[in-house]
Short mmCIF file of C-alpha atoms and ligand atoms in Angstrom, two decimals:
data_model
loop_
_atom_site.label_atom_id
_atom_site.label_comp_id
_atom_site.label_asym_id
_atom_site.label_seq_id
_atom_site.Cartn_x
_atom_site.Cartn_y
_atom_site.Cartn_z
CA MET D 89 -23.10 24.41 3.45
CA LEU D 90 -22.33 25.19 7.54
CA LYS D 91 -20.51 21.84 6.48
CA THR D 92 -18.83 23.26 3.95
CA LEU D 93 -18.61 27.06 5.96
CA GLY D 94 -16.08 25.40 8.49
CA THR D 95 -14.26 23.01 5.97
CA PHE D 96 -13.22 26.70 4.35
CA PHE D 97 -11.98 28.15 7.58
CA ARG D 98 -10.15 24.39 8.63
CA MET D 99 -8.24 24.82 4.82
CA LEU D 100 -7.25 28.96 6.25
CA ARG D 101 -5.61 27.86 8.92
CA THR D 102 -3.68 24.59 7.15
CA GLY D 103 -2.30 27.49 4.03
CA TRP D 104 -1.43 30.14 7.91
CA VAL D 105 -0.03 26.90 8.90
CA LEU D 106 1.78 26.21 5.45
CA VAL D 107 2.90 30.12 5.03
CA ARG D 108 3.87 29.89 7.91
CA HIS D 109 7.02 26.84 7.37
CA ASP D 110 7.87 28.62 3.29
CA ALA D 111 6.29 25.14 2.28
CA LEU D 112 2.71 27.17 1.19
CA VAL D 113 4.81 28.33 -2.46
CA PRO D 114 8.15 27.07 -1.42
CA SER D 115 10.40 29.71 -2.56
CA GLU D 116 11.97 27.15 -4.65
CA TYR D 117 9.21 26.12 -7.18
CA GLU D 118 8.35 29.50 -7.61
CA LYS D 119 8.91 30.17 -11.22
CA ALA D 120 7.14 26.88 -11.70
CA VAL D 121 4.23 27.45 -11.13
CA PRO D 122 1.35 30.52 -12.79
CA TRP D 123 2.71 34.06 -12.55
CA PHE D 124 -0.15 35.18 -9.61
CA VAL D 125 0.60 32.10 -7.43
CA GLY D 126 4.09 32.77 -7.27
CA LEU D 127 3.45 36.73 -5.80
CA PHE D 128 1.45 35.24 -3.47
CA GLY D 129 4.40 33.02 -2.64
CA SER D 130 7.05 36.46 -1.89
CA LEU D 131 3.94 38.74 -0.26
CA SER D 132 3.05 35.50 2.29
CA ARG D 133 6.94 34.61 3.14
CA ILE D 134 6.81 37.70 4.72
CA PHE D 135 4.64 35.76 7.57
CA ALA D 136 7.30 32.63 7.47
CA ILE D 137 9.19 32.03 10.79
CA ARG D 138 13.04 32.56 10.79
CA GLY D 139 15.38 29.69 10.76
CA ARG D 140 12.66 26.72 8.91
CA ALA D 141 14.91 24.37 6.74
CA ASP D 142 16.51 24.35 4.17
CA ASN D 143 14.53 22.20 1.63
CA PRO D 144 10.94 22.60 1.33
CA GLY D 145 10.47 19.19 1.07
CA GLU D 146 11.69 19.09 5.58
CA ARG D 147 10.10 22.69 5.81
CA PHE D 148 6.74 20.79 4.70
CA ALA D 149 6.63 17.66 6.39
CA ASN D 150 7.71 20.44 9.42
CA ALA D 151 4.21 21.98 8.76
CA LEU D 152 2.48 17.94 8.36
CA GLU D 153 3.65 18.13 11.67
CA GLN D 154 2.31 20.50 13.01
CA LEU D 155 -0.79 20.23 12.01
CA GLY D 156 -1.85 16.98 13.45
CA PRO D 157 -2.57 13.57 12.61
CA ALA D 158 -3.99 13.39 8.96
CA TYR D 159 -1.55 15.36 7.13
CA ILE D 160 0.89 13.83 8.62
CA LYS D 161 -0.71 10.79 7.31
CA PHE D 162 -1.28 12.15 3.80
CA GLY D 163 2.82 13.69 3.77
CA GLN D 164 3.95 9.41 4.94
CA ILE D 165 1.97 8.57 0.93
CA LEU D 166 2.86 12.32 -0.23
CA SER D 167 6.66 10.53 0.17
CA THR D 168 5.93 7.37 -1.70
CA ARG D 169 5.69 9.30 -4.62
CA GLY D 170 9.11 10.01 -5.85
CA ASP D 171 7.72 8.69 -9.61
CA MET D 172 5.31 12.12 -9.24
CA LEU D 173 7.82 14.70 -7.36
CA ASP D 174 10.92 17.01 -7.08
CA PRO D 175 13.23 13.53 -5.47
CA VAL D 176 14.78 16.50 -3.46
CA PHE D 177 11.40 17.74 -1.82
CA VAL D 178 10.71 13.84 -1.80
CA LYS D 179 14.40 13.61 0.28
CA GLY D 180 12.88 15.87 2.42
CA LEU D 181 9.50 14.78 2.90
CA SER D 182 10.65 11.66 4.23
CA ARG D 183 11.81 12.71 7.39
CA LEU D 184 8.36 13.61 8.37
CA LYS D 185 8.05 11.68 11.84
CA ASP D 186 4.43 10.24 13.12
CA LYS D 187 5.38 10.61 16.65
CA VAL D 188 2.41 12.67 18.84
CA PRO D 189 2.51 12.91 22.42
CA PRO D 190 0.54 10.65 24.03
CA PHE D 191 -3.19 10.48 25.31
CA ASP D 192 -4.00 10.50 28.69
CA MET D 193 -4.32 6.79 31.27
CA LYS D 194 -7.83 7.81 31.89
CA LYS D 195 -8.63 8.03 28.14
CA ALA D 196 -7.05 4.68 27.43
CA GLU D 197 -8.65 3.08 29.75
CA ASP D 198 -12.28 4.75 29.53
CA MET D 199 -11.90 3.29 25.45
CA LEU D 200 -10.88 -0.23 26.98
CA ALA D 201 -14.32 0.14 29.23
CA VAL D 202 -16.21 0.55 25.80
CA GLU D 203 -15.09 -1.14 24.21
CA TRP D 204 -14.99 -4.44 26.37
CA GLY D 205 -18.05 -3.68 27.95
CA VAL D 206 -16.02 -4.30 31.49
CA PRO D 207 -13.49 -2.30 33.64
CA TRP D 208 -10.33 -3.20 31.57
CA GLN D 209 -9.19 -4.87 35.73
CA GLU D 210 -11.08 -7.51 34.70
CA LYS D 211 -9.46 -8.84 31.92
CA LEU D 212 -6.08 -7.26 32.44
CA ASP D 213 -3.36 -8.15 35.40
CA SER D 214 -2.03 -4.88 34.44
CA LEU D 215 -1.73 -2.00 32.22
CA SER D 216 1.32 -0.59 31.59
CA GLU D 217 0.74 3.81 30.33
CA PRO D 218 1.92 3.96 26.46
CA ILE D 219 5.50 3.08 25.91
CA ALA D 220 4.86 4.98 21.89
CA ALA D 221 2.26 6.84 20.36
CA ALA D 222 1.84 7.76 16.91
CA SER D 223 -0.63 10.30 14.70
CA VAL D 224 -3.75 7.32 14.60
CA ALA D 225 -2.94 4.58 17.64
CA GLN D 226 -1.31 4.21 20.36
CA VAL D 227 0.46 1.18 22.56
CA HIS D 228 0.53 0.39 25.95
CA LYS D 229 2.10 -2.91 27.69
CA GLY D 230 -0.42 -5.45 29.18
CA ARG D 231 -1.13 -8.69 31.23
CA LEU D 232 -3.61 -11.10 30.39
CA LYS D 233 -5.44 -12.76 33.84
CA SER D 234 -3.30 -16.26 32.44
CA GLY D 235 -0.03 -14.61 32.79
CA GLU D 236 0.77 -14.22 29.51
CA GLU D 237 2.10 -10.70 28.06
CA VAL D 238 -0.23 -8.72 25.43
CA ALA D 239 0.40 -5.63 24.13
CA VAL D 240 -3.08 -3.42 23.79
CA LYS D 241 -2.97 -1.28 20.38
CA ILE D 242 -5.50 1.69 21.35
CA LEU D 243 -7.01 3.80 18.51
CA ARG D 244 -7.11 7.73 19.01
CA PRO D 245 -10.38 8.81 21.06
CA ASN D 246 -12.40 10.69 18.31
CA ILE D 247 -9.69 10.32 15.84
CA ARG D 248 -11.96 9.08 13.50
CA THR D 249 -14.39 12.28 13.16
CA ALA D 250 -10.28 14.05 13.54
CA MET D 251 -9.67 12.59 10.33
CA ARG D 252 -12.35 12.86 8.73
CA ARG D 253 -12.78 16.67 9.15
CA ASP D 254 -8.95 16.80 7.49
CA MET D 255 -9.76 15.44 5.08
CA ASP D 256 -12.21 17.69 3.96
CA VAL D 257 -9.80 19.71 3.51
CA LEU D 258 -7.26 18.20 1.34
CA HIS D 259 -10.76 17.31 -0.80
CA MET D 260 -11.61 20.68 -1.26
CA VAL D 261 -7.18 21.95 -1.64
CA ALA D 262 -7.70 19.49 -3.85
CA GLY D 263 -10.00 20.39 -6.44
CA LEU D 264 -9.01 24.31 -5.90
CA ALA D 265 -4.64 23.42 -6.95
CA GLU D 266 -6.99 21.97 -10.23
CA PHE D 267 -9.12 24.78 -10.87
CA PHE D 268 -6.61 27.68 -10.79
CA VAL D 269 -3.10 25.66 -11.18
CA PRO D 270 -4.39 23.39 -14.66
CA ASP D 271 -0.81 22.65 -15.15
CA THR D 272 -1.50 20.41 -11.44
CA LYS D 273 -3.78 17.81 -13.60
CA ARG D 274 -0.93 15.90 -14.43
CA LEU D 275 -0.10 15.12 -10.99
CA GLY D 276 -3.62 13.53 -10.25
CA PRO D 277 -4.18 15.89 -6.70
CA LYS D 278 -7.89 14.23 -6.30
CA ALA D 279 -7.13 11.61 -7.25
CA PHE D 280 -4.40 11.42 -4.83
CA VAL D 281 -6.29 12.59 -2.21
CA SER D 282 -9.42 10.20 -3.15
CA THR D 283 -6.68 7.20 -2.35
CA ALA D 284 -4.92 8.68 0.66
CA ASP D 285 -8.57 9.03 2.21
CA ARG D 286 -9.50 5.35 1.56
CA ALA D 287 -5.90 4.95 2.74
CA VAL D 288 -6.40 6.41 6.26
CA MET D 289 -9.55 5.29 6.29
CA LEU D 290 -8.48 1.83 6.98
CA GLU D 291 -6.30 2.15 9.07
CA LEU D 292 -8.25 3.42 11.33
CA ASP D 293 -10.49 0.26 12.00
CA LEU D 294 -8.03 -2.42 14.37
CA ARG D 295 -10.07 -5.11 13.62
CA LEU D 296 -8.82 -4.79 9.15
CA GLU D 297 -5.36 -4.78 11.05
CA ALA D 298 -5.92 -8.05 12.63
CA ALA D 299 -7.39 -9.86 9.84
CA ALA D 300 -3.58 -8.53 7.60
CA ALA D 301 -2.14 -10.21 10.42
CA SER D 302 -3.65 -13.15 10.26
CA GLU D 303 -2.94 -13.52 6.49
CA LEU D 304 0.32 -12.61 6.82
CA SER D 305 0.48 -15.33 9.30
CA GLU D 306 -0.18 -17.23 7.18
CA ALA D 307 2.71 -16.70 5.14
CA ALA D 308 5.12 -16.36 7.69
CA VAL D 309 4.11 -20.34 7.87
CA GLU D 310 4.66 -21.17 4.79
CA THR D 311 7.87 -19.83 3.84
CA GLY D 312 9.91 -19.51 7.86
CA PHE D 313 11.76 -15.93 7.29
CA PHE D 314 9.38 -14.61 9.61
CA LYS D 315 6.77 -15.07 12.04
CA VAL D 316 3.24 -12.38 13.65
CA PRO D 317 2.29 -11.98 16.76
CA GLU D 318 -0.42 -13.67 18.04
CA ILE D 319 -4.28 -12.01 17.79
CA TYR D 320 -6.50 -12.00 20.40
CA TRP D 321 -9.93 -11.27 18.85
CA GLU D 322 -11.87 -12.17 21.47
CA LEU D 323 -10.37 -9.14 23.33
CA GLY D 324 -10.18 -7.04 20.03
CA GLY D 325 -12.71 -3.91 18.20
CA LYS D 326 -13.14 -1.80 16.31
CA ASP D 327 -10.66 0.79 18.60
CA VAL D 328 -9.00 -2.49 20.35
CA LEU D 329 -6.50 -4.54 18.70
CA VAL D 330 -4.75 -6.90 21.46
CA THR D 331 -1.40 -8.86 20.93
CA GLU D 332 1.48 -11.56 22.05
CA TRP D 333 4.17 -9.50 23.30
CA ILE D 334 7.03 -9.90 21.39
CA ASP D 335 10.73 -9.47 23.61
CA GLY D 336 13.56 -8.27 21.54
CA LYS D 337 14.95 -5.64 19.80
CA ALA D 338 13.72 -3.09 17.11
CA LEU D 339 15.38 -2.98 14.78
CA SER D 340 15.08 0.87 15.10
CA ASP D 341 17.96 -0.42 18.21
CA ASP D 342 20.92 1.04 16.75
CA SER D 343 21.59 -1.37 20.21
CA ILE D 344 21.78 -4.74 17.71
CA LEU D 345 24.89 -3.72 15.88
CA THR D 346 26.85 -4.34 18.60
CA ASP D 347 24.83 -7.28 20.31
CA PRO D 348 26.01 -9.69 20.75
CA ASN D 349 23.02 -11.93 20.73
CA TYR D 350 22.05 -10.24 17.37
CA LYS D 351 22.89 -11.69 13.81
CA PRO D 352 22.71 -8.26 12.32
CA VAL D 353 23.69 -10.07 8.70
CA GLU D 354 21.18 -13.17 9.14
CA ILE D 355 18.88 -10.44 9.89
CA ALA D 356 19.00 -8.90 6.83
CA ARG D 357 18.68 -11.52 4.24
CA LYS D 358 15.71 -12.13 6.21
CA VAL D 359 13.97 -9.15 5.59
CA MET D 360 14.99 -9.20 2.21
CA GLN D 361 14.10 -12.74 2.35
CA THR D 362 10.69 -11.87 4.33
CA PHE D 363 9.69 -9.19 1.80
CA LEU D 364 10.42 -11.12 -1.67
CA ALA D 365 8.02 -14.43 -0.60
CA THR D 366 5.86 -13.27 0.54
CA SER D 367 5.13 -10.62 -2.56
CA PHE D 368 6.20 -12.66 -4.47
CA ASP D 369 4.81 -16.20 -3.57
CA TYR D 370 1.69 -15.22 -1.45
CA GLY D 371 1.22 -12.31 -3.37
CA VAL D 372 0.66 -10.46 -0.36
CA PHE D 373 3.19 -7.81 1.84
CA HIS D 374 3.37 -5.98 5.05
CA ALA D 375 3.67 -2.04 2.56
CA ASP D 376 5.63 -0.62 5.54
CA MET D 377 8.75 -2.63 6.38
CA HIS D 378 10.35 0.12 8.26
CA GLU D 379 12.87 -0.56 11.41
CA GLY D 380 9.98 0.02 13.84
CA ASN D 381 8.23 -2.10 12.46
CA MET D 382 10.33 -5.33 12.86
CA ILE D 383 11.84 -7.06 16.09
CA ALA D 384 14.51 -9.35 16.37
CA GLN D 385 14.79 -11.49 18.19
CA PRO D 386 17.61 -13.38 20.30
CA ASP D 387 16.70 -16.70 18.72
CA GLY D 388 17.03 -15.16 15.62
CA THR D 389 13.33 -15.10 14.73
CA LEU D 390 13.05 -11.69 12.74
CA VAL D 391 8.84 -10.90 14.00
CA LEU D 392 6.55 -8.06 12.15
CA ILE D 393 4.30 -5.67 13.64
CA ASP D 394 1.72 -3.23 12.25
CA PHE D 395 -0.48 -4.12 10.10
CA GLY D 396 -2.38 -0.95 8.89
CA ILE D 397 -1.25 -1.10 5.67
CA LEU D 398 -1.24 -4.74 3.66
CA GLY D 399 0.11 -3.91 -0.39
CA ARG D 400 -1.87 -6.50 -2.27
CA LEU D 401 -0.67 -8.59 -5.37
CA SER D 402 -2.94 -10.89 -8.35
CA PRO D 403 -0.69 -13.93 -9.32
CA GLN D 404 -0.67 -12.13 -12.72
CA GLU D 405 1.27 -9.02 -11.52
CA GLN D 406 2.56 -11.45 -9.24
CA ARG D 407 4.01 -13.08 -12.62
CA PHE D 408 5.23 -9.19 -13.50
CA HIS D 409 7.50 -8.88 -11.59
CA ALA D 410 8.26 -12.47 -10.40
CA GLU D 411 10.01 -11.91 -14.14
CA ILE D 412 11.32 -8.07 -14.27
CA LEU D 413 12.88 -8.57 -11.43
CA TYR D 414 14.21 -12.32 -12.73
CA GLY D 415 14.90 -10.34 -16.33
CA PHE D 416 16.59 -7.59 -13.48
CA ILE D 417 18.94 -10.41 -12.00
CA GLN D 418 19.39 -12.40 -15.81
CA ARG D 419 19.82 -8.88 -17.89
CA ASP D 420 17.96 -10.22 -20.15
CA TYR D 421 16.36 -6.30 -21.04
CA LEU D 422 14.36 -7.84 -23.41
CA ARG D 423 12.37 -9.89 -21.65
CA ILE D 424 11.99 -7.42 -18.97
CA ALA D 425 10.47 -5.81 -21.78
CA GLU D 426 8.76 -8.34 -23.40
CA VAL D 427 6.71 -8.53 -20.03
CA HIS D 428 5.63 -4.47 -19.97
CA PHE D 429 4.06 -4.62 -22.92
CA GLU D 430 2.78 -7.61 -22.20
CA ALA D 431 1.26 -6.70 -19.28
CA GLY D 432 -0.20 -3.14 -21.03
CA TYR D 433 2.44 -1.08 -18.92
CA VAL D 434 3.40 0.13 -21.33
CA PRO D 435 1.66 1.20 -24.57
CA ALA D 436 1.55 -0.39 -27.51
CA HIS D 437 3.44 2.64 -29.82
CA HIS D 438 6.82 2.43 -28.56
CA THR D 439 9.37 0.14 -29.43
CA ILE D 440 9.90 -3.36 -26.91
CA GLU D 441 13.81 -2.82 -28.46
CA ASP D 442 14.14 1.38 -27.55
CA PHE D 443 12.35 0.22 -24.20
CA ALA D 444 14.98 -3.19 -23.56
CA SER D 445 17.45 -0.50 -24.83
CA ALA D 446 16.20 2.55 -21.93
CA LEU D 447 16.44 -0.65 -20.02
CA ARG D 448 19.54 -1.58 -20.70
CA SER D 449 21.27 1.60 -19.48
CA VAL D 450 20.06 1.29 -16.03
CA GLY D 451 20.26 -2.01 -15.13
CA GLU D 452 24.03 -2.96 -17.02
CA PRO D 453 26.13 -0.26 -14.28
CA ILE D 454 24.77 -2.33 -11.97
CA PHE D 455 25.82 -5.81 -12.57
CA GLY D 456 30.23 -6.16 -11.42
CA ARG D 457 29.68 -3.59 -9.17
CA LEU D 458 29.75 -4.08 -5.33
CA ALA D 459 26.51 -4.45 -3.79
CA ASN D 460 27.03 -1.24 -0.86
CA ASP D 461 28.18 0.65 -4.37
CA VAL D 462 25.09 0.40 -5.97
CA SER D 463 21.88 0.67 -4.76
CA MET D 464 18.36 0.25 -5.39
CA SER D 465 16.08 3.76 -4.06
CA ARG D 466 18.52 5.10 -7.98
CA VAL D 467 18.08 2.13 -9.68
CA LEU D 468 13.84 2.93 -9.18
CA LEU D 469 14.37 6.41 -9.34
CA GLN D 470 16.01 5.81 -13.49
CA LEU D 471 13.33 3.58 -13.00
CA PHE D 472 10.59 6.24 -12.47
CA GLU D 473 12.02 8.01 -14.99
CA ILE D 474 12.08 5.81 -18.06
CA THR D 475 8.30 5.14 -16.98
CA GLU D 476 7.39 9.39 -17.82
CA ILE D 477 9.14 8.43 -20.91
CA PHE D 478 7.44 6.12 -22.19
CA ASP D 479 4.38 7.23 -20.58
CA MET D 480 3.50 4.33 -18.52
CA GLU D 481 1.08 5.15 -15.94
CA MET D 482 1.26 4.48 -12.46
CA GLN D 483 -0.07 1.86 -11.27
CA PRO D 484 -0.73 2.28 -7.47
CA GLN D 485 0.44 -1.48 -6.13
CA LEU D 486 3.43 -1.44 -8.82
CA ILE D 487 3.79 2.60 -6.19
CA MET D 488 2.76 0.50 -3.06
CA LEU D 489 5.46 -2.60 -4.15
CA GLN D 490 8.31 -0.54 -5.51
CA LYS D 491 8.12 1.89 -2.44
CA THR D 492 8.69 -0.94 0.18
CA MET D 493 11.10 -2.66 -1.92
CA MET D 494 13.47 0.50 -1.19
CA GLN D 495 12.20 -0.10 2.21
CA SER D 496 13.30 -2.64 3.15
CA GLU D 497 15.96 -2.17 1.36
CA GLY D 498 17.54 1.08 3.62
CA VAL D 499 16.78 -0.99 6.40
CA CYS D 500 18.98 -4.35 5.09
CA ARG D 501 21.91 -1.55 4.20
CA ARG D 502 21.60 -0.21 7.88
CA LEU D 503 22.17 -3.91 9.12
CA ASP D 504 24.69 -5.26 6.97
CA PRO D 505 26.25 -1.94 5.27
CA LYS D 506 27.52 -5.16 2.19
CA PHE D 507 24.21 -6.36 2.15
CA ASP D 508 23.68 -7.36 -1.36
CA MET D 509 20.24 -7.07 -2.37
CA TRP D 510 20.72 -9.83 -5.89
CA SER D 511 22.41 -12.36 -4.74
CA THR D 512 19.11 -12.85 -1.68
CA ALA D 513 16.92 -12.46 -4.62
CA GLU D 514 17.94 -15.13 -6.65
CA PRO D 515 16.29 -18.39 -5.22
CA ILE D 516 13.67 -17.04 -4.10
CA VAL D 517 12.49 -15.03 -7.57
CA SER D 518 13.99 -18.30 -8.96
CA SER D 519 12.48 -20.76 -7.63
CA SER D 520 9.06 -18.42 -7.77
CA MET D 521 9.63 -18.76 -11.45
CA ARG D 522 10.71 -21.71 -12.21
CA ARG D 523 7.53 -23.28 -10.21
CA GLU D 524 4.98 -20.22 -12.04
CA LEU D 525 6.87 -21.50 -15.46
CA GLY D 526 7.61 -24.99 -14.95
CA LEU D 527 4.83 -27.90 -14.55
CA GLU D 528 3.72 -26.28 -11.87
CA GLY D 529 2.47 -23.26 -12.75
CA ARG D 530 1.29 -24.77 -15.92
CA LEU D 531 -0.51 -26.84 -13.89
CA GLY D 532 -2.03 -24.35 -11.80
CA ASP D 533 -3.12 -22.27 -14.79
CA PHE D 534 -4.84 -25.21 -15.98
CA LEU D 535 -6.87 -25.82 -12.35
CA ASP D 536 -7.34 -21.55 -12.71
CA ASN D 537 -8.90 -22.41 -16.32
CA MET D 538 -10.83 -25.93 -15.12
CA ASP D 539 -12.24 -23.57 -12.04
CA ARG D 540 -13.39 -20.20 -13.75
CA ALA D 541 -15.32 -22.94 -16.77
CA ARG D 542 -17.03 -24.94 -13.53
CA ARG D 543 -18.32 -21.97 -12.43
CA THR D 544 -19.33 -20.68 -15.89
CA LEU D 545 -21.16 -24.36 -16.29
CA GLU D 546 -22.63 -23.61 -12.86
CA LYS D 547 -24.30 -20.58 -14.34
CA LEU D 548 -25.69 -22.13 -17.78
CA PRO D 549 -29.02 -23.37 -15.84
CA ASP D 550 -29.53 -20.39 -14.96
CA ALA D 551 -29.00 -19.15 -18.01
CA THR D 552 -31.55 -21.41 -19.68
CA GLU D 553 -34.28 -20.81 -16.84
CA ASN D 554 -33.66 -16.94 -18.27
CA ILE D 555 -34.45 -18.45 -21.87
CA ALA D 556 -37.26 -19.92 -21.48
CA ALA D 557 -38.48 -17.83 -20.10
CA LEU D 558 -37.09 -14.68 -22.09
CA ALA D 559 -39.38 -17.29 -24.86
CA GLN D 560 -42.00 -17.78 -23.52
CA ALA D 561 -42.15 -13.65 -22.50
CA TRP D 562 -41.65 -13.15 -26.92
CA ALA D 563 -44.72 -16.60 -26.57
CA ASN D 564 -47.19 -14.05 -24.93
CA GLY D 565 -46.34 -10.20 -25.77
CA ASP D 566 -44.97 -9.57 -23.39
CA VAL D 567 -41.63 -8.58 -25.14
CA ASP D 568 -39.77 -5.12 -26.16
CA LEU D 569 -37.15 -5.16 -28.62
CA SER D 570 -37.37 -1.52 -28.55
CA LYS D 571 -36.38 -1.38 -24.26
CA GLY D 572 -34.02 -4.26 -24.92
CA VAL D 573 -33.40 -8.17 -23.84
CA GLY D 574 -34.77 -8.84 -20.86
CA VAL D 575 -37.11 -11.32 -19.00
CA PRO D 576 -39.71 -8.77 -17.78
CA GLY D 577 -40.27 -9.46 -13.66
CA SER D 578 -37.06 -10.04 -13.38
CA PRO D 579 -34.60 -7.17 -12.57
CA GLN D 580 -31.88 -6.92 -15.58
CA LYS D 581 -28.58 -7.78 -13.88
CA PRO D 582 -25.15 -6.63 -15.79
CA ARG D 583 -24.05 -10.89 -16.02
CA LYS D 584 -20.20 -9.80 -16.53
CA SER D 585 -19.26 -13.65 -16.56
CA LEU D 586 -21.97 -14.91 -18.70
CA PRO D 587 -19.96 -15.11 -21.62
CA PHE D 588 -21.78 -14.12 -24.97
CA ALA D 589 -20.50 -17.98 -26.12
CA TRP D 590 -22.02 -19.59 -22.81
CA ALA D 591 -25.43 -17.84 -23.62
CA GLY D 592 -25.20 -19.14 -27.16
CA LEU D 593 -24.50 -22.64 -26.47
CA GLY D 594 -27.38 -21.94 -23.01
CA ALA D 595 -29.75 -20.84 -26.73
CA LEU D 596 -28.42 -23.45 -28.53
CA VAL D 597 -28.76 -26.36 -25.95
CA THR D 598 -32.87 -24.28 -25.45
CA LEU D 599 -34.01 -24.28 -29.48
CA GLY D 600 -32.53 -27.95 -29.44
CA GLY D 601 -34.39 -28.72 -27.24
CA VAL D 602 -37.62 -27.04 -28.11
CA TRP D 603 -37.22 -27.93 -31.72
CA ALA D 604 -36.55 -32.08 -30.60
CA ALA D 605 -39.55 -31.23 -28.19
CA SER D 606 -41.90 -30.39 -31.19
CA GLN D 607 -40.19 -33.07 -33.33
CA LEU D 608 -41.74 -36.13 -30.76
N1 ADP R 1279 3.19 -6.89 19.69
C1 ADP R 1279 4.23 -5.88 20.17
N2 ADP R 1279 5.81 -6.36 20.95
C2 ADP R 1279 6.13 -5.61 21.67
N3 ADP R 1279 5.74 -5.03 20.93
C3 ADP R 1279 4.59 -3.26 20.70
C4 ADP R 1279 4.55 -5.05 19.92
N4 ADP R 1279 2.98 -3.82 19.00
C5 ADP R 1279 3.29 -2.85 19.11
N5 ADP R 1279 5.10 -2.77 19.85
C6 ADP R 1279 5.44 -1.07 19.85
O1 ADP R 1279 4.71 -0.08 20.01
C7 ADP R 1279 6.01 0.58 18.76
C8 ADP R 1279 3.94 1.21 17.99
O2 ADP R 1279 3.50 0.02 17.28
P1 ADP R 1279 2.74 -0.27 16.03
O3 ADP R 1279 2.32 -1.01 16.02
O4 ADP R 1279 3.91 0.06 15.26
O5 ADP R 1279 1.82 0.99 15.68
P2 ADP R 1279 2.16 2.92 15.11
O6 ADP R 1279 0.94 1.68 14.13
O7 ADP R 1279 1.74 3.13 15.92
O8 ADP R 1279 3.17 2.65 14.06
C9 ADP R 1279 6.14 -0.97 18.30
O9 ADP R 1279 6.87 0.48 17.39
C10 ADP R 1279 7.24 -1.86 19.37
O10 ADP R 1279 7.30 -0.79 19.99
MG1 MG R 1280 4.61 0.99 13.90
#
């Protein structure tokens, strides 16, 4: 009760900050909300500060920056939902900056002492002042006793409690929004806040970031397009991550465009190759590929850092998405449409031909045009519009994949204004397709199926045992059919992986055995 009251008061504060920025009911959307909400908006605007930004998304971003870390993270996630929000709003919101003042050195030292159990001086020769600070963590440069330079990432003190409190407010706001403005239900604010909540809470454990880095480093070795800093596991924990220090220039550093030691055109290629190869060949991708999270080295190496968010595609999703992209490259719209139907992305009451024709309207205008005239982001926005017409439900992983593709395309274009997404994508996507559809892919499918069959067979003795026990119980009169069939004494666990056919086969084998035994 007290907690709810606390959350309520914090929500009032949130509301006040939004009002000050004219971001609670932005004047631009007054007509889209019920009259009483609109009226409330007009009245609240009396309290808004002067000289606010024109773009409602930007005003919202400014308010979130003032409100703190959880709100900043929430805004970042919201800005990826170009599929459900006004594009103007999203554009403004994407200016959201994850910049907050660093916390002081003393606190950082205390965090390290707690994590390592000894003062940092016992593990490191030196530790710099913070070199970068964001809403969740800050980074220091350090030197190990053995001489190697390292990046020491430390979570903000008490960030988990603060995030929890702010997230509770967002849950409350979402609940109220669904209740008072039923129209918002279509956007699913409650489900959205829950997704954001999970994503943010995962970022608050740096051991998970270390694990994500290590997972991507395997793909890095295989593809050779990029590198991941080495992780010092023994110095890491929930609140601290220590990695190899990477010399070079972040791609956000403009001097990379003019410095003769760097080749921006080649770096751009590597960025796109990294994204495509990790997602389509390995089913994992770095889902926050902005300029600040990539470092180029003078020898041409591209290094990815900051693994807070990892996207994942199942083998089937990898294949679908590779096929969709390949379809666009080949201008085979019917095939793309078929893939969407096969994957169940488009409900069956639409026709493949209609969908193919809608896809053609997106794909055709971009062919035969100079790469720098075409924006993949615009194409994706058009695709989002189509998804609405064809009642497609957006899959979170797909949205993340598309967002990352847009993000990496943006990075590539800044490095190389003539960057051609298609010619970079073609070799990777088609080799991935060849592998999937060719002998290798079919063999892979065969092995997958064999593996599944093996796992099922392994369960078979279990099943036979259960059936035998069941037969015994039946004979003892312990089975009450009105309660469903189960072996007495063994809890009824749902056995999803044991299909009925196998259970039936098991039963036949057992009964056959019993019959054979009775014939002896
Ligand atoms: N291994 C590293 N080598 C060099 N610089 C790093 C390294 N890790 C982080 N940094 C620097 O610290 C900044 C913030 O680190 P990052 O992991 O991206 O944290 P955040 O999640 O706060 O964005 C980076 O943009 C980069 O400048
Ligand atoms: Mg970062």
